[in-house]
Amino acid sequence: GFSTAKAVTSVSGRGVGMDVVKTNIETIGGVVDIATELGKGTTFTIKIPLTLAIVSALIVKAGEQRYAVPQIAVLELVRVDPKDENKSTNSIERIHGAPVLRLRERLLPIVTLDGLMRGQAIAEESEIVESGFVVVAQVGRQRFGVLVDEVFHTEEIVVKPMSSKLRHIPLFAGNTILGDGAVVLIVDPNGVAKLVGQSAQSGAATEAETEEVEAGDAKATLLVFKGG
């Protein structure tokens, strides 16, 4: 009923246009986020899921299943191995029971696909493998890592929509058929980011506390590297 329009008719100035946008985005599985700051303005963020299209994806393996991760959300791959005596690879740490990866002095929350399927944003101790790869992904300003057992290759895949019985699962955006005939699920980075949002926020708070404590004891800043 509230409108800032100077002239109001039966179809204009009543906010109907914005409601149409919101309804259509939600129909295809998208999300509209609104962030308002007093005296500064409002930011509208529209997140639209993957539709029937050809995208470049990274094929990974977690447990006994293979998955496809859209490469547009992948920043880098990091190898983890806690048994590396030379410390040439990264290792997964735990802060207050939550697994994190310290990547260039920045803490990233770690999730597993098996754990997310069970609705767990924080991976359990038994789910953390001894060695593997962390797919570092970023959605908006949120950055997190997905722990996988193997990384195969990148491939151009055709995104097929999920069945109507499975569309309520926000973790996946669709499925595809690989060259060997295997059907794999396509991970939706927006859905993963939404599920681990609370875990990522707690990890960011822990990161700030850790840096504040370490800054008091620091004598110098060193760059450690390996040549050859």
Short mmCIF file of C-alpha atoms in Angstrom, two decimals, residues 25-225:
data_model
loop_
_atom_site.label_atom_id
_atom_site.label_comp_id
_atom_site.label_asym_id
_atom_site.label_seq_id
_atom_site.Cartn_x
_atom_site.Cartn_y
_atom_site.Cartn_z
CA ILE A 25 13.30 -15.68 -9.66
CA GLU A 26 11.96 -17.94 -6.92
CA THR A 27 10.12 -20.02 -9.54
CA ILE A 28 13.43 -21.04 -11.15
CA GLY A 29 15.05 -21.66 -7.77
CA GLY A 30 16.79 -18.31 -7.37
CA VAL A 31 17.12 -16.09 -4.32
CA VAL A 32 16.80 -12.32 -3.82
CA ASP A 33 18.76 -10.88 -0.90
CA ILE A 34 18.20 -7.32 0.35
CA ALA A 35 20.72 -5.45 2.50
CA THR A 36 19.83 -1.96 3.71
CA GLU A 37 22.00 0.53 5.60
CA LEU A 38 20.39 3.61 7.08
CA GLY A 39 21.48 6.74 5.24
CA LYS A 40 23.52 4.82 2.64
CA GLY A 41 21.07 2.88 0.52
CA THR A 42 19.89 -0.61 -0.37
CA THR A 43 21.69 -3.41 -2.20
CA PHE A 44 19.69 -6.05 -4.08
CA THR A 45 21.56 -9.29 -4.76
CA ILE A 46 19.99 -11.71 -7.23
CA LYS A 47 21.31 -15.28 -7.28
CA ILE A 48 20.18 -17.37 -10.22
CA PRO A 49 20.96 -21.12 -10.37
CA LEU A 50 22.48 -22.92 -13.31
CA THR A 51 20.00 -23.79 -16.06
CA LEU A 52 20.24 -25.93 -19.16
CA ALA A 53 23.55 -24.75 -20.55
CA ILE A 54 27.09 -25.85 -21.33
CA VAL A 55 29.52 -24.94 -18.57
CA SER A 56 33.11 -25.75 -17.72
CA ALA A 57 33.24 -27.95 -14.63
CA LEU A 58 35.87 -29.62 -12.49
CA ILE A 59 35.28 -33.34 -12.02
CA VAL A 60 36.09 -34.49 -8.48
CA LYS A 61 35.55 -37.60 -6.37
CA ALA A 62 34.31 -37.69 -2.79
CA GLY A 63 33.85 -41.09 -1.23
CA GLU A 64 32.59 -43.45 -3.91
CA GLN A 65 30.83 -40.80 -5.99
CA ARG A 66 32.00 -38.33 -8.61
CA TYR A 67 30.73 -34.76 -8.71
CA ALA A 68 31.03 -31.78 -11.05
CA VAL A 69 31.94 -28.37 -9.61
CA PRO A 70 31.34 -25.32 -11.87
CA GLN A 71 34.76 -23.86 -12.56
CA ILE A 72 33.47 -20.28 -12.41
CA ALA A 73 33.33 -20.56 -8.61
CA VAL A 74 36.68 -22.38 -8.18
CA LEU A 75 39.61 -20.18 -7.18
CA GLU A 76 42.33 -22.80 -6.73
CA LEU A 77 43.15 -26.35 -5.68
CA VAL A 78 45.17 -27.00 -2.53
CA ARG A 79 46.73 -30.36 -1.65
CA VAL A 80 46.50 -31.35 2.01
CA ASP A 81 48.62 -33.97 3.72
CA PRO A 82 49.11 -33.95 7.52
CA LYS A 83 51.90 -36.56 7.26
CA ASP A 84 54.14 -34.34 5.14
CA GLU A 85 57.27 -33.95 7.26
CA ASN A 86 58.69 -31.18 5.06
CA LYS A 87 55.49 -29.12 5.47
CA SER A 88 55.49 -28.45 1.75
CA THR A 89 51.75 -29.06 1.66
CA ASN A 90 48.97 -27.59 3.76
CA SER A 91 47.18 -29.40 6.54
CA ILE A 92 43.71 -29.11 7.99
CA GLU A 93 43.45 -27.72 11.52
CA ARG A 94 40.56 -27.64 13.96
CA ILE A 95 39.38 -24.61 15.88
CA HIS A 96 36.63 -25.26 18.43
CA GLY A 97 35.91 -28.55 16.66
CA ALA A 98 35.43 -26.96 13.23
CA PRO A 99 37.89 -27.95 10.45
CA VAL A 100 39.68 -25.04 8.81
CA LEU A 101 42.47 -24.64 6.27
CA ARG A 102 45.11 -22.01 6.95
CA LEU A 103 45.81 -20.73 3.45
CA ARG A 104 48.27 -17.83 3.29
CA GLU A 105 47.40 -16.84 6.86
CA ARG A 106 43.69 -16.84 6.11
CA LEU A 107 41.37 -19.37 7.70
CA LEU A 108 38.88 -21.07 5.39
CA PRO A 109 36.03 -23.26 6.68
CA ILE A 110 36.17 -26.81 5.30
CA VAL A 111 33.13 -28.85 4.31
CA THR A 112 32.67 -32.31 2.82
CA LEU A 113 30.05 -33.30 0.27
CA ASP A 114 29.09 -36.38 2.29
CA GLY A 115 28.56 -34.22 5.36
CA LEU A 116 26.48 -31.65 3.48
CA MET A 117 24.24 -34.43 2.18
CA ARG A 118 23.42 -35.20 5.82
CA GLY A 119 22.81 -31.53 6.58
CA GLN A 120 26.05 -31.00 8.51
CA ALA A 121 27.76 -27.69 7.79
CA ILE A 122 30.74 -28.71 9.95
CA ALA A 123 32.58 -31.89 9.00
CA GLU A 124 33.03 -34.53 11.66
CA GLU A 125 36.41 -35.88 12.69
CA SER A 126 35.79 -39.19 10.91
CA GLU A 127 35.06 -37.41 7.63
CA ILE A 128 38.46 -35.69 7.43
CA VAL A 129 40.69 -37.87 5.28
CA GLU A 130 44.41 -38.12 5.82
CA SER A 131 45.25 -36.62 2.44
CA GLY A 132 43.41 -35.19 -0.51
CA PHE A 133 42.55 -31.90 -2.14
CA VAL A 134 40.63 -28.84 -1.06
CA VAL A 135 38.67 -27.04 -3.76
CA VAL A 136 38.76 -23.38 -2.71
CA ALA A 137 35.54 -21.74 -3.91
CA GLN A 138 34.11 -18.26 -3.57
CA VAL A 139 30.52 -17.08 -3.84
CA GLY A 140 30.18 -13.34 -3.51
CA ARG A 141 32.37 -12.39 -0.55
CA GLN A 142 32.12 -15.80 1.08
CA ARG A 143 35.07 -18.14 0.62
CA PHE A 144 35.20 -21.77 1.72
CA GLY A 145 36.88 -25.07 0.89
CA VAL A 146 35.35 -28.37 -0.23
CA LEU A 147 37.40 -31.42 0.76
CA VAL A 148 37.56 -34.11 -1.94
CA ASP A 149 39.52 -37.35 -2.34
CA GLU A 150 40.57 -36.98 -5.97
CA VAL A 151 40.60 -34.37 -8.72
CA PHE A 152 40.30 -35.65 -12.28
CA HIS A 153 40.06 -32.98 -14.96
CA THR A 154 37.98 -30.09 -16.30
CA GLU A 155 35.29 -30.85 -18.82
CA GLU A 156 32.63 -29.04 -20.80
CA ILE A 157 29.36 -30.49 -19.56
CA VAL A 158 25.70 -30.04 -20.46
CA VAL A 159 23.67 -29.09 -17.40
CA LYS A 160 20.45 -31.07 -17.16
CA PRO A 161 17.79 -29.93 -14.65
CA MET A 162 17.16 -31.94 -11.51
CA SER A 163 14.12 -34.11 -11.16
CA SER A 164 11.13 -32.45 -9.52
CA LYS A 165 11.51 -34.87 -6.61
CA LEU A 166 15.07 -33.65 -5.92
CA ARG A 167 14.79 -29.91 -6.56
CA HIS A 168 14.33 -29.22 -2.84
CA ILE A 169 18.00 -30.16 -2.27
CA PRO A 170 19.90 -26.84 -2.50
CA LEU A 171 23.29 -28.56 -2.69
CA PHE A 172 22.96 -29.53 -6.37
CA ALA A 173 22.07 -27.47 -9.43
CA GLY A 174 21.48 -30.35 -11.83
CA ASN A 175 23.15 -33.39 -13.29
CA THR A 176 25.08 -34.39 -16.37
CA ILE A 177 26.25 -37.45 -18.25
CA LEU A 178 30.00 -37.87 -18.67
CA GLY A 179 31.73 -39.39 -21.67
CA ASP A 180 31.90 -42.82 -20.02
CA GLY A 181 28.13 -42.84 -19.46
CA ALA A 182 28.24 -42.06 -15.75
CA VAL A 183 25.60 -39.72 -14.35
CA VAL A 184 27.10 -37.21 -11.91
CA LEU A 185 25.52 -34.46 -9.85
CA ILE A 186 26.54 -30.83 -10.35
CA VAL A 187 27.36 -29.01 -7.13
CA ASP A 188 25.65 -25.63 -6.77
CA PRO A 189 28.18 -23.21 -5.19
CA ASN A 190 25.35 -20.88 -4.09
CA GLY A 191 23.63 -23.73 -2.27
CA VAL A 192 26.84 -24.83 -0.55
CA ALA A 193 27.61 -21.25 0.49
CA LYS A 194 24.15 -20.95 2.00
CA LEU A 195 24.53 -24.18 3.99
CA VAL A 196 27.94 -23.25 5.38
CA GLY A 197 27.18 -19.57 5.92
CA GLN A 198 26.92 -19.88 9.69
CA SER A 199 30.14 -21.92 9.81
CA ALA A 200 31.96 -19.37 7.64
CA GLN A 201 30.91 -16.50 9.89
CA SER A 202 32.22 -18.26 13.01
CA GLY A 203 35.45 -19.05 11.17
CA ALA A 204 35.91 -15.38 10.24
CA ALA A 205 35.45 -14.36 13.87
CA THR A 206 37.99 -16.96 14.99
CA GLU A 207 40.41 -15.74 12.34
CA ALA A 208 40.24 -12.18 13.66
CA GLU A 209 40.86 -13.36 17.22
CA THR A 210 43.79 -15.53 16.16
CA GLU A 211 45.45 -12.74 14.20
CA GLU A 212 45.05 -10.36 17.12
CA VAL A 213 46.78 -12.77 19.50
CA GLU A 214 49.60 -13.63 17.10
CA ALA A 215 50.28 -9.99 16.28
CA GLY A 216 51.39 -9.31 19.85
CA ASP A 217 54.19 -11.91 19.76
CA ALA A 218 55.36 -11.26 16.20
CA LYS A 219 58.97 -10.05 15.88
CA ALA A 220 59.22 -9.91 12.10
CA THR A 221 57.36 -10.89 8.95
CA LEU A 222 59.08 -13.60 6.90
CA LEU A 223 58.36 -15.10 3.51
CA VAL A 224 59.11 -18.84 3.48
CA PHE A 225 59.62 -20.37 0.05
#
